[in-house]
Every structure is written in structure tokens, then in C-alpha cells.
């Protein structure tokens, strides 16, 4: 069974909103559109987005870190938004696990958005139907595109490559490897929704190198021409 | 959660109608011989009118009311779908019950049993719409079903009492006693839910929402400069003092005053109780804290 999903690397995301912009551009122009904007240039701009990048500050000054946090539908394996829908407009595809809304069936009752704990469904104010991320279902299978372009718009747009896309049920896929080897985790595990999208944690990059090691002749990081320091312990004792 | 007027009206209006039907049926069961058919015909008409008013209100909740018929499709999984089927079924039987009394038919009691069953089924469906939302811990509890049922029955008994003042004065005393007991009982169960919700610990935290283990996390931006569907649908947007005011209103309007009025001025009991119930339903939504709100703390 295939389960397509995104893996988002919080260690790489710089909060540029390129994924938001490209998502909106693709989806407002395509089969999932239009994504309406209300008062876009006024004092109270408002609109429909499938993907939002939020920013959090972790810690207390001066020990703070800024975390940019992109958020869209997580295409849960046990999606609580699907069984509550009275019309069947919300459904999860068997073939690839994408959770979709049929805009022709949706009555705009908003019940599905109550059931989702993540706040990623948005009722379009003009069309009055429920909308959400489709994983760009209208381009990832498009045979007229070269294979490397058959990816969600947000993934293609991301300048530092913080977004991976693939099948999380295939243990060899790049997304599965990233989740496995880099501590990928799911949001709100207590909600028992089993999200398919995963996040890779922030990490501190530190150099594990002691001063004396800089002088060892076999050290690839040896500083050429550094003066010998007689006070350093003998290398044999180290080993 | 944001309390939508359409839903407040729908649940309170049909609740009163369902409760009134049960009151009519019990009256027929216990005092059939002493009552004129017109009491039941008028009562059933009231039931149907209340349900129609609720139905009209519910359409204002939908983005596409013209597609409302589609909502009956998923009755196997969705309580909303089940409600959409149970409501017209109940209305139909209530109308037939009135017609049967009007035409002097002999099978009125059988229709009464069926209508009462459907009324209870409808209470359960309506309440389960809320109780089935697992992420809303305030709602996902059997007390939600108990309260929708008891508050609806109390409302219907008040309506029956007020109606009997004009239509069947002999029934006023027993009906007001029934209403008094139901209001008192619903005070106990709704009070239990209020207490439970006041001390509820949320299952999700900002830490679990982001997957970042740090006691101090503040949102700086939610990715929208002027709010979004997520800030409109899931927050009531009122001040804590306003919410406390509604709580006072629901306690007095929904319980204290009606308890006095059913015994002293039964003609007024329903109107006051209904006002209190609107406050109760508003509070029901306002007290539910959706976990998505964790992601929407700071508009910028
Ligand atoms: S993230 Fe929300 S909308 Fe998306 S599948 Fe999960 S529950 Fe449904
Ligand atoms: S808003 Fe649309 S998709 Fe969501 S539950 Fe209602 S009918 Fe289904
Ligand atoms: S495009 Fe990439 S780096 Fe920019 S906000 Fe989106 S995920 Fe982050």
C-alpha cells in the first residue's frame, strides 16, 4: 500500500514562505481552485491557504531559538475528518492515501474541520466548500511533466530543500530513510490520527574535537604549521 | 469553539419539539379519557412547527444548503448524517400522530410509541454529533448525550405546561410537576458537566503540537496577517467577563427561574427556560477548547 506524504525538516526551513506562495499559485489556478482572497490589500487581509508557515520562539531571552513551522494537512492514516463527513465529500484514497475533498459534494457544514485536531482545513469563503492540501494531486501524476517535476508545488519551491515528498510505506524511499535515520516524528501523537506527514527535529551542529587532537599528524583537521605545544599529553596515552 | 446562532437555534428548537412530543404521549398514556383530541392536534402542530423552525435555522449553517439532501449519504459513519435522517422521520410521525387524533383513529398510542422512540433516537444523534468529536474533550463524554436529552425533555415539559395553561388547564399541575423534576434533574447532570469541564486538563500542548520539548514556547506568527477560517471558527472571541455573564444567565434562565416559574406562573415558564437554553448552548460551544487553537495564538 502506498501512502504519499511530506517530510519537513525544521532544521533547514528558513521561514521564507516560498512554499506558501507556490502552493497558492498552483492551487488557485488548477483543479482545486480558486482559493479566494478577501480584502487582500486592505487592513484585514483574509484568504484560503492550504499551507501556512508559522513562527515560534522557543526558550527565554537570551537563550532563544526561532523555529519556522510549515503546516498543511498531514494526510493521516486514521483521519478523523473522514468518517464524520455526512456527504462522503471527504475521503481518503485507497491507492495512495491522499485525503481529499470532493467540492461538488461538500455542503460546507464544517464538521470535518472540527474533527481535525491540527486546524489545516479551511472553508473557502467565496466558494463555501471545505478546502485543504491535496498534495498537488493534479500534478504528481501528470505524465506531460518530466518525472522530476511530478512533485507538490511546495516541494519544488523550497529554496533550501526543507521539504521531502514520497511514499512513507516504502521503507527504501527517501522520506522513510529520513524519518528513520533523522528522528522523524508525528504531531500530536495523543490524538491517535497517525499522521503520514512527519517532521525532522532541529539539531545543534557541534564539532567533537579536543584541542590536542589538532596537533596529531594523522588528524585530517590538523592545522598545518601550528606550533608544537609541549604541555599537551603524549598521544600514546590518549590511545 | 465559535457558537453559531444557526446551530444554537436548531438544537434548542428541535429539542423543545421532541420534549413536547414525549410530554403529549405521556399525557395520553396517563389521562387519555379526560382530554379532548384538540389538545393533541394542537400539540403535534406545535411539535412540527418547532422542528420546521429548527430546520430553517440549520440551513443557514450550510455553505451549500441546496445540496443538503446529500447529507443523508454517510449514515453508516456520520452522526450528522444520522440526524439528517432521524429529524424528518420524527417530524413525519409527529404529524401523523396529530392527524390520527384529528381523525379519531384508534392507533394513536402506537404512533405515540414510535414518535417517542424516534424522539429519543434524534436526541442521541444530535448529541453524538458533538460527543463523537474526540479531540474536543469537553464534548466527548456520555454526559453530553444525557444533557441534550434531559435539557430537551425539560424544555418540552415547560412548553407542554405553558401550552396546557391555554389548552388543557386540568393538566397544568401534573405537567408543571414533571417539568420541575426534569429541570432539577438536568441541573444535576449539566452541573456535573460544567464542573468536569472547568477542571479538564487538555490532552494536547504546544509541546506535543510542535514536537518540541521546551517548557517555554511562544508563537510569533501564525502565517496570516488578518486571521483566517481557523481564527473565526474555533474561537468565541468574547471576553472572560462576557463568558461568565452567559454562565450566570444559563444558570438562572435555564434552571433557577424556570424551577420557580413552572410552579408559580406556568404560562411564562417555557419562554424563560428557552432563553436560558440558548445561553446554555452558547456556553456549550464556548467552553470547548479545540486543540487547533494551539497553532493560532498570535495573529501576525
Ligand atoms: S491533518 Fe486533519 S484534515 Fe488532514 S487527514 Fe489528518 S485529520 Fe484530516
Ligand atoms: S464541510 Fe464538506 S467535507 Fe467537511 S464534513 Fe461537511 S460536507 Fe464533508
Ligand atoms: S519554502 Fe521551504 S524554507 Fe521556505 S518556508 Fe517553506 S518549507 Fe520553509
Coordinates of C-alpha atoms and ligand atoms in Angstrom, one line a residue:
Chain A
X1 CA 0.0 0.0 0.0
X2 CA 1.2 3.5 -0.9
X3 CA 1.0 6.4 1.5
X4 CA 2.2 9.6 0.0
X5 CA 3.4 12.3 2.4
X6 CA 5.7 15.2 3.1
X7 CA 8.6 15.2 5.5
X8 CA 9.5 18.7 6.7
X9 CA 13.0 19.4 8.0
X10 CA 12.7 22.0 10.7
X11 CA 16.5 22.2 10.9
X12 CA 16.5 23.5 7.3
X13 CA 13.4 25.6 7.0
X14 CA 14.2 29.3 6.9
X15 CA 10.6 30.6 7.0
X16 CA 10.7 32.2 3.6
X17 CA 7.0 31.3 2.7
X18 CA 8.0 30.3 -0.8
X19 CA 6.1 27.0 -0.3
X20 CA 3.0 29.0 0.7
X21 CA 3.2 31.2 -2.3
X22 CA 3.8 28.5 -4.8
X23 CA 1.1 26.3 -3.2
X24 CA -1.4 29.2 -3.5
X25 CA -0.4 29.9 -7.1
X26 CA -0.7 26.3 -8.3
X27 CA -3.8 25.5 -6.5
X28 CA -5.7 28.7 -7.1
X29 CA -5.1 28.2 -10.9
X30 CA -5.8 24.5 -11.1
X31 CA -8.4 21.9 -10.3
X32 CA -8.5 22.6 -6.6
X33 CA -9.1 26.4 -7.1
X34 CA -9.8 29.1 -6.9
X35 CA -8.6 29.9 -3.4
X36 CA -10.4 33.2 -2.7
X37 CA -8.9 36.3 -1.2
X38 CA -11.0 38.8 0.8
X39 CA -9.7 42.3 1.1
X40 CA -6.2 41.2 0.0
X41 CA -4.7 44.7 0.0
X42 CA -6.9 46.2 2.8
X43 CA -6.5 46.4 6.6
X44 CA -7.9 43.0 7.2
X45 CA -6.5 40.7 4.5
X46 CA -8.0 37.2 4.5
X47 CA -7.9 34.2 2.3
X48 CA -7.8 30.5 1.8
X49 CA -4.4 28.7 2.0
X50 CA -3.6 25.0 2.0
X51 CA -0.2 25.6 3.6
X52 CA 0.8 28.1 6.3
X53 CA 4.2 28.8 7.7
X54 CA 4.1 29.7 11.4
X55 CA 6.9 31.0 13.6
X56 CA 7.6 30.2 17.2
X57 CA 10.1 31.3 19.7
X58 CA 11.5 28.6 21.9
X59 CA 13.2 29.4 25.2
X60 CA 13.7 32.7 27.1
X61 CA 15.9 35.5 26.1
X62 CA 18.8 35.4 25.6
X63 CA 18.6 31.6 25.2
X64 CA 16.0 31.6 22.4
X65 CA 15.6 29.9 19.1
X66 CA 13.3 30.8 16.3
X67 CA 11.5 27.8 14.8
X68 CA 9.7 28.2 11.5
X69 CA 6.9 25.7 11.3
X70 CA 5.2 24.9 7.9
X71 CA 1.8 23.3 8.4
X72 CA -0.6 21.6 6.0
X73 CA -2.9 18.6 6.0
X74 CA -0.9 15.7 7.4
X75 CA -2.8 13.0 5.3
X76 CA -3.4 11.0 8.5
X77 CA -3.6 7.2 8.2
X78 CA -6.6 7.3 10.7
X79 CA -8.1 10.6 9.6
X80 CA -10.9 11.7 12.0
X81 CA -12.1 14.2 9.4
X82 CA -13.3 11.5 7.0
X83 CA -15.9 9.4 8.9
X84 CA -17.7 12.4 10.3
X85 CA -18.4 13.9 6.9
X86 CA -22.2 13.4 6.2
X87 CA -22.0 13.6 2.4
X88 CA -18.9 11.5 1.7
X89 CA -17.2 14.6 0.2
X90 CA -14.2 14.0 2.5
X91 CA -12.5 10.8 1.6
X92 CA -9.1 9.0 1.8
X93 CA -7.8 7.4 -1.4
X94 CA -7.0 3.7 -1.1
X95 CA -4.5 3.9 -3.9
X96 CA -2.1 6.5 -2.5
X97 CA -3.5 7.5 0.9
X98 CA -4.2 11.1 0.0
X99 CA -7.1 12.7 1.9
X100 CA -9.3 14.8 -0.5
X101 CA -12.5 16.8 -0.6
X102 CA -15.0 16.4 -3.5
X103 CA -16.0 20.1 -4.0
X104 CA -19.1 19.0 -5.9
X105 CA -20.5 17.0 -2.9
X106 CA -19.4 19.3 0.0
X107 CA -22.3 21.1 1.7
X108 CA -20.0 23.4 3.7
X109 CA -21.1 22.1 7.1
X110 CA -17.6 22.5 8.6
X111 CA -18.0 19.3 10.7
X112 CA -14.8 17.8 9.3
X113 CA -12.8 20.8 10.4
X114 CA -14.0 20.3 14.0
X115 CA -12.8 16.7 13.9
X116 CA -9.3 17.5 12.7
X117 CA -7.0 18.4 15.6
X118 CA -4.5 20.3 13.5
X119 CA -6.5 23.2 12.1
X120 CA -5.5 22.6 8.5
X121 CA -8.9 22.6 6.8
X122 CA -10.2 26.0 5.7
X123 CA -13.7 26.7 4.4
X124 CA -13.3 28.9 1.3
X125 CA -15.4 32.0 2.0
X126 CA -16.4 32.6 -1.6
X127 CA -17.0 29.0 -2.8
X128 CA -18.4 27.9 0.6
X129 CA -16.7 24.4 0.4
X130 CA -14.1 22.9 2.6
X131 CA -10.6 23.0 1.2
X132 CA -7.3 21.6 2.2
X133 CA -3.9 20.4 0.9
X134 CA -4.2 17.8 -2.0
X135 CA -0.5 17.0 -2.2
X136 CA -0.9 18.6 -5.6
X137 CA -2.7 15.5 -6.8
X138 CA -3.2 17.2 -10.2
X139 CA 0.5 17.4 -10.9
X140 CA 2.2 14.5 -9.2
X141 CA 0.7 12.0 -11.7
X142 CA 0.9 14.4 -14.7
X143 CA 2.6 12.4 -17.5
X144 CA 3.2 15.5 -19.5
X145 CA 5.7 16.8 -16.9
X146 CA 9.2 15.5 -16.7
X147 CA 9.4 12.9 -13.8
X148 CA 11.5 15.2 -11.5
X149 CA 8.7 17.9 -11.8
X150 CA 6.0 15.5 -10.6
X151 CA 6.2 16.8 -7.1
X152 CA 4.0 19.0 -4.9
X153 CA 4.4 22.7 -5.6
X154 CA 5.7 23.5 -2.2
X155 CA 8.5 20.9 -2.5
X156 CA 9.6 22.3 -5.9
X157 CA 9.6 25.9 -4.5
X158 CA 11.5 25.3 -1.3
X159 CA 14.9 27.1 -1.7
X160 CA 16.9 25.2 1.0
X161 CA 15.2 21.8 0.3
X162 CA 13.5 21.5 3.6
X163 CA 10.6 19.5 2.1
X164 CA 10.8 15.9 1.0
X165 CA 8.0 14.1 -0.7
X166 CA 7.4 10.4 -1.2
X167 CA 5.9 7.1 -0.1
X168 CA 6.2 6.6 3.7
X169 CA 5.1 3.0 3.4
X170 CA 8.1 2.1 1.2
X171 CA 11.0 1.5 3.7
X172 CA 13.6 2.4 1.0
X173 CA 12.1 5.7 -0.1
X174 CA 14.0 8.9 0.8
X175 CA 11.2 10.0 3.1
X176 CA 11.2 6.7 5.0
X177 CA 15.0 6.8 5.4
X178 CA 14.9 10.4 6.6
X179 CA 12.2 9.6 9.2
X180 CA 14.1 6.5 10.3
X181 CA 17.6 7.9 10.4
X182 CA 17.0 11.5 11.4
X183 CA 14.4 11.2 14.2
X184 CA 11.3 12.0 12.2
X185 CA 8.2 12.5 14.4
X186 CA 4.4 13.0 14.1
X187 CA 2.4 15.9 15.5
X188 CA 0.1 15.4 18.5
X189 CA 0.5 11.6 18.8
X190 CA -2.1 11.7 21.6
X191 CA -4.8 12.4 19.0
X192 CA -4.3 8.9 17.6
X193 CA -4.6 10.1 14.0
X194 CA -1.4 8.6 12.8
X195 CA -0.3 11.5 10.6
X196 CA 1.6 10.5 7.4
X197 CA 3.5 13.8 7.2
X198 CA 6.5 13.8 9.5
X199 CA 8.8 16.5 10.9
X200 CA 12.6 16.2 11.3
X201 CA 13.8 17.9 14.5
X202 CA 16.1 20.8 14.9
X203 CA 19.6 19.9 15.9
X204 CA 22.7 21.7 17.1
X205 CA 25.7 21.1 14.9
X206 CA 28.8 20.8 17.2
X207 CA 32.4 19.8 16.4
X208 CA 33.5 16.9 18.7
X209 CA 37.2 17.8 18.7
X210 CA 39.6 18.3 21.5
X211 CA 42.4 20.9 21.3
X212 CA 45.2 18.3 21.5
X213 CA 43.8 16.3 18.6
X214 CA 44.6 19.3 16.3
X215 CA 48.3 18.5 16.6
X216 CA 48.1 14.8 15.7
X217 CA 49.8 14.1 12.5
X218 CA 47.1 11.7 11.4
X219 CA 44.3 14.2 12.1
X220 CA 42.7 15.2 8.9
X221 CA 41.7 18.5 10.6
X222 CA 45.2 19.2 11.6
X223 CA 46.2 22.9 11.4
X224 CA 49.2 23.0 9.1
X225 CA 52.1 24.8 10.6
X226 CA 50.6 25.1 14.1
X227 CA 53.4 25.3 16.6
X228 CA 54.1 22.2 18.7
X229 CA 52.7 22.6 22.3
X230 CA 55.0 20.7 24.7
X231 CA 52.4 20.8 27.5
X232 CA 50.0 18.5 25.7
X233 CA 49.7 14.9 26.9
X234 CA 51.5 12.3 24.9
X235 CA 49.5 10.8 22.1
X236 CA 50.2 7.2 23.1
X237 CA 48.4 7.8 26.4
X238 CA 45.4 9.0 24.5
X239 CA 45.1 5.8 22.6
Chain B
X1 CA -15.5 26.9 19.5
X2 CA -17.4 29.7 17.9
X3 CA -21.1 29.4 18.8
X4 CA -23.1 29.7 15.5
X5 CA -26.6 31.1 16.0
X6 CA -28.0 28.7 13.4
X7 CA -26.8 25.7 15.5
X8 CA -27.9 27.2 18.8
X9 CA -31.4 27.7 17.3
X10 CA -31.5 24.2 15.6
X11 CA -30.6 22.2 18.7
X12 CA -32.8 24.1 21.1
X13 CA -35.9 24.3 18.8
X14 CA -36.0 20.7 17.8
X15 CA -35.1 19.7 21.4
X16 CA -38.2 21.6 22.6
X17 CA -40.3 19.9 19.9
X18 CA -39.0 16.4 20.8
X19 CA -39.6 17.0 24.5
X20 CA -43.1 18.3 23.8
X21 CA -43.9 15.2 21.8
X22 CA -42.9 12.9 24.7
X23 CA -45.0 15.1 27.1
X24 CA -48.0 14.7 24.8
X25 CA -47.5 10.9 24.6
X26 CA -47.2 10.5 28.4
X27 CA -50.3 12.7 28.9
X28 CA -52.2 10.4 26.5
X29 CA -50.9 7.4 28.3
X30 CA -51.9 8.6 31.8
X31 CA -55.0 10.7 31.1
X32 CA -56.4 9.8 27.7
X33 CA -60.1 9.8 28.6
X34 CA -60.1 13.3 30.2
X35 CA -58.5 15.1 27.2
X36 CA -60.0 16.4 24.0
X37 CA -58.4 15.4 20.7
X38 CA -57.8 19.1 20.0
X39 CA -55.1 19.2 22.8
X40 CA -53.1 16.6 20.9
X41 CA -53.8 18.0 17.4
X42 CA -52.6 21.5 18.6
X43 CA -49.7 19.9 20.4
X44 CA -48.5 17.9 17.5
X45 CA -48.8 21.0 15.3
X46 CA -46.6 22.8 17.8
X47 CA -44.0 20.0 17.6
X48 CA -43.9 20.2 13.8
X49 CA -43.7 24.0 13.8
X50 CA -40.7 23.9 16.2
X51 CA -38.9 21.3 14.1
X52 CA -39.5 23.3 10.9
X53 CA -38.2 26.4 12.5
X54 CA -35.1 24.5 13.7
X55 CA -34.7 23.0 10.2
X56 CA -34.9 26.5 8.6
X57 CA -32.2 27.7 11.1
X58 CA -30.0 24.8 10.3
X59 CA -29.9 25.7 6.6
X60 CA -28.2 29.0 7.5
X61 CA -25.3 26.9 8.8
X62 CA -24.5 25.3 5.5
X63 CA -22.4 26.8 2.8
X64 CA -24.4 25.0 0.2
X65 CA -28.0 24.4 1.5
X66 CA -29.2 23.4 -1.9
X67 CA -27.1 20.2 -1.6
X68 CA -28.4 19.4 1.9
X69 CA -30.0 16.2 0.6
X70 CA -26.6 14.7 0.1
X71 CA -26.1 14.8 3.9
X72 CA -28.1 11.6 4.3
X73 CA -25.5 9.6 2.4
X74 CA -23.0 8.5 5.1
X75 CA -25.3 7.3 7.8
X76 CA -23.0 4.3 8.4
X77 CA -20.3 6.5 9.8
X78 CA -21.5 10.0 10.5
X79 CA -23.8 11.1 13.3
X80 CA -24.6 14.2 11.4
X81 CA -25.9 12.0 8.6
X82 CA -28.0 10.0 11.1
X83 CA -29.5 13.2 12.5
X84 CA -30.4 14.3 9.0
X85 CA -32.4 11.1 8.6
X86 CA -33.9 11.0 12.1
X87 CA -35.2 14.5 12.1
X88 CA -37.6 14.2 9.1
X89 CA -38.7 10.8 10.3
X90 CA -39.6 12.2 13.7
X91 CA -41.4 15.1 12.1
X92 CA -43.4 12.8 9.9
X93 CA -44.5 10.6 12.8
X94 CA -45.4 13.7 14.9
X95 CA -47.6 15.0 12.0
X96 CA -49.2 11.6 11.6
X97 CA -49.9 11.5 15.4
X98 CA -51.7 14.8 15.2
X99 CA -53.7 13.6 12.1
X100 CA -54.6 10.4 13.8
X101 CA -56.0 12.3 16.8
X102 CA -57.9 14.7 14.5
X103 CA -59.5 11.8 12.6
X104 CA -60.3 9.9 15.7
X105 CA -58.1 6.9 14.8
X106 CA -57.6 4.1 17.3
X107 CA -53.9 3.6 16.7
X108 CA -52.7 6.9 18.2
X109 CA -50.9 5.2 21.1
X110 CA -48.9 3.1 18.6
X111 CA -47.8 6.2 16.8
X112 CA -47.0 7.8 20.1
X113 CA -44.7 4.9 21.0
X114 CA -43.0 5.2 17.6
X115 CA -42.7 9.0 17.9
X116 CA -41.2 8.8 21.4
X117 CA -38.7 6.3 20.2
X118 CA -37.7 8.5 17.3
X119 CA -37.5 11.5 19.5
X120 CA -35.0 9.7 21.8
X121 CA -33.1 8.5 18.7
X122 CA -32.9 12.0 17.5
X123 CA -31.7 13.3 20.9
X124 CA -28.9 10.7 20.7
X125 CA -28.0 11.6 17.1
X126 CA -27.8 15.3 17.8
X127 CA -25.8 14.9 21.0
X128 CA -23.5 12.3 19.4
X129 CA -22.6 14.9 16.6
X130 CA -20.7 16.6 19.5
X131 CA -19.8 13.7 21.7
X132 CA -18.2 11.9 18.7
X133 CA -15.6 14.7 18.2
X134 CA -12.8 13.0 20.1
X135 CA -10.4 15.9 20.1
X136 CA -12.9 18.1 22.0
X137 CA -12.6 16.5 25.4
X138 CA -15.4 18.8 26.8
X139 CA -17.9 17.2 24.4
X140 CA -16.5 13.6 24.1
X141 CA -18.3 12.3 27.1
X142 CA -21.6 10.4 27.8
X143 CA -22.8 13.5 29.8
X144 CA -23.2 15.3 26.5
X145 CA -25.9 12.8 25.4
X146 CA -27.5 12.8 28.8
X147 CA -27.7 16.6 28.9
X148 CA -29.0 17.1 25.3
X149 CA -31.8 14.6 26.2
X150 CA -32.7 15.9 29.6
X151 CA -32.5 19.5 28.7
X152 CA -34.7 18.9 25.6
X153 CA -37.2 16.9 27.7
X154 CA -37.2 19.7 30.3
X155 CA -37.7 22.3 27.6
X156 CA -40.6 20.2 26.1
X157 CA -42.2 19.7 29.5
X158 CA -42.1 23.5 30.1
X159 CA -43.6 24.1 26.6
X160 CA -46.3 21.5 27.4
X161 CA -47.0 23.2 30.7
X162 CA -47.3 26.7 29.1
X163 CA -49.4 25.2 26.3
X164 CA -51.7 23.4 28.8
X165 CA -52.5 26.7 30.5
X166 CA -54.4 27.6 27.4
X167 CA -55.4 24.2 26.0
X168 CA -55.9 21.8 29.0
X169 CA -56.0 23.6 32.3
X170 CA -56.5 20.3 34.2
X171 CA -53.1 19.1 33.0
X172 CA -51.2 22.2 34.2
X173 CA -50.5 20.8 37.7
X174 CA -49.1 17.4 36.8
X175 CA -47.2 18.8 33.8
X176 CA -45.6 21.5 35.9
X177 CA -44.6 18.9 38.4
X178 CA -43.0 16.8 35.6
X179 CA -41.2 19.9 34.3
X180 CA -40.0 20.8 37.8
X181 CA -38.4 17.3 38.2
X182 CA -36.9 17.4 34.7
X183 CA -35.3 20.8 35.2
X184 CA -34.0 19.8 38.6
X185 CA -32.6 16.6 37.1
X186 CA -31.0 18.4 34.2
X187 CA -29.5 20.9 36.7
X188 CA -27.7 18.0 38.3
X189 CA -26.3 16.5 35.1
X190 CA -25.5 19.8 33.4
X191 CA -23.9 20.9 36.6
X192 CA -21.8 17.8 36.6
X193 CA -20.6 18.6 33.0
X194 CA -19.8 22.2 33.9
X195 CA -17.7 21.1 36.9
X196 CA -16.0 18.4 34.8
X197 CA -15.1 20.9 32.0
X198 CA -13.9 23.5 34.4
X199 CA -11.2 21.2 35.7
X200 CA -10.4 19.4 32.5
X201 CA -6.7 19.0 31.5
X202 CA -6.1 19.4 27.8
X203 CA -4.6 16.3 26.1
X204 CA -2.5 18.3 23.7
X205 CA 0.0 21.0 24.5
X206 CA 2.1 23.4 22.4
X207 CA 4.9 20.9 23.0
X208 CA 3.1 18.0 21.5
X209 CA 1.6 20.2 18.8
X210 CA 5.1 21.1 17.5
X211 CA 7.0 18.2 18.8
X212 CA 9.4 20.5 20.6
X213 CA 10.2 19.7 24.2
X214 CA 10.7 23.0 25.9
X215 CA 8.6 24.5 28.7
X216 CA 8.7 28.0 27.2
X217 CA 7.4 28.3 23.6
X218 CA 5.6 31.5 22.3
X219 CA 4.0 31.9 18.9
X220 CA 5.3 34.9 17.0
X221 CA 3.4 34.5 13.7
X222 CA 0.5 32.2 12.6
X223 CA 1.1 32.7 8.9
X224 CA -1.8 35.1 8.4
X225 CA -1.9 38.8 8.9
X226 CA -5.7 39.2 9.3
X227 CA -6.9 36.0 10.8
X228 CA -8.3 33.0 8.8
X229 CA -11.0 30.4 8.9
X230 CA -9.1 28.9 11.9
X231 CA -9.4 32.1 13.9
X232 CA -13.1 32.6 13.1
X233 CA -14.4 29.0 13.6
X234 CA -12.7 27.9 16.7
X235 CA -12.6 31.0 19.0
X236 CA -15.7 32.6 20.5
X237 CA -13.9 35.9 20.6
X238 CA -15.6 37.2 23.7
X239 CA -14.1 38.5 27.0
X240 CA -13.9 36.3 30.1
X241 CA -16.4 38.6 31.8
X242 CA -18.8 38.1 28.9
X243 CA -18.5 34.3 29.2
X244 CA -19.1 34.5 33.0
X245 CA -22.2 36.6 32.3
X246 CA -23.5 33.9 30.0
X247 CA -22.8 31.3 32.7
X248 CA -24.9 33.3 35.2
X249 CA -27.6 33.7 32.5
X250 CA -27.8 30.0 31.8
X251 CA -27.9 29.1 35.5
X252 CA -30.7 31.5 36.2
X253 CA -32.6 31.4 32.9
X254 CA -32.1 27.6 32.4
X255 CA -32.6 26.4 35.9
X256 CA -33.4 28.7 38.8
X257 CA -36.1 30.9 37.3
X258 CA -37.9 28.1 35.4
X259 CA -38.0 26.0 38.6
X260 CA -39.9 28.8 40.3
X261 CA -42.0 29.8 37.3
X262 CA -43.4 26.3 36.5
X263 CA -45.0 26.3 39.9
X264 CA -46.0 30.0 40.1
X265 CA -46.5 31.3 36.6
X266 CA -46.6 28.3 34.2
X267 CA -47.6 30.4 31.2
X268 CA -44.2 32.1 31.3
X269 CA -42.1 29.0 32.1
X270 CA -41.2 28.0 28.6
X271 CA -40.2 31.4 27.3
X272 CA -37.8 32.0 30.2
X273 CA -36.4 28.4 30.0
X274 CA -35.9 28.7 26.3
X275 CA -33.9 31.9 26.7
X276 CA -31.8 30.1 29.4
X277 CA -31.3 27.1 27.0
X278 CA -29.9 29.5 24.3
X279 CA -27.4 30.7 26.8
X280 CA -26.6 27.1 27.8
X281 CA -26.0 26.1 24.2
X282 CA -23.8 29.2 23.6
X283 CA -21.7 28.2 26.7
X284 CA -21.6 24.6 25.5
X285 CA -19.6 25.8 22.4
X286 CA -17.6 28.5 24.2
X287 CA -16.3 26.1 26.8
X288 CA -15.0 23.6 24.3
X289 CA -11.3 24.3 23.7
X290 CA -10.1 23.0 20.3
X291 CA -6.5 21.7 20.2
X292 CA -6.1 23.6 16.8
X293 CA -6.1 26.8 18.9
X294 CA -2.6 26.0 20.0
X295 CA -1.5 26.8 16.5
X296 CA -3.4 30.1 16.3
X297 CA -2.4 32.2 19.3
X298 CA -0.9 35.2 17.7
X299 CA -2.4 37.0 14.6
X300 CA 0.6 38.3 12.7
Ligands
LIG1 S1 -4.4 16.5 9.2 FE1 -6.5 16.9 9.7 S2 -7.5 17.2 7.7 FE2 -5.6 16.2 7.3 S3 -6.1 14.0 7.3 FE3 -5.4 14.5 9.3 S4 -7.3 14.9 10.4 FE4 -7.8 15.0 8.2
LIG2 S1 -17.7 20.7 5.2 FE1 -17.9 19.4 3.3 S2 -16.2 17.9 3.5 FE2 -16.5 18.8 5.6 S3 -17.9 17.4 6.6 FE3 -19.2 19.0 5.7 S4 -19.7 18.1 3.7 FE4 -18.0 16.9 4.4
LIG3 S1 9.7 27.1 1.2 FE1 11.0 25.7 2.4 S2 12.3 27.1 3.7 FE2 10.7 28.4 2.8 S3 9.1 28.3 4.4 FE3 8.5 26.7 3.0 S4 9.5 24.8 3.9 FE4 10.5 26.6 4.9

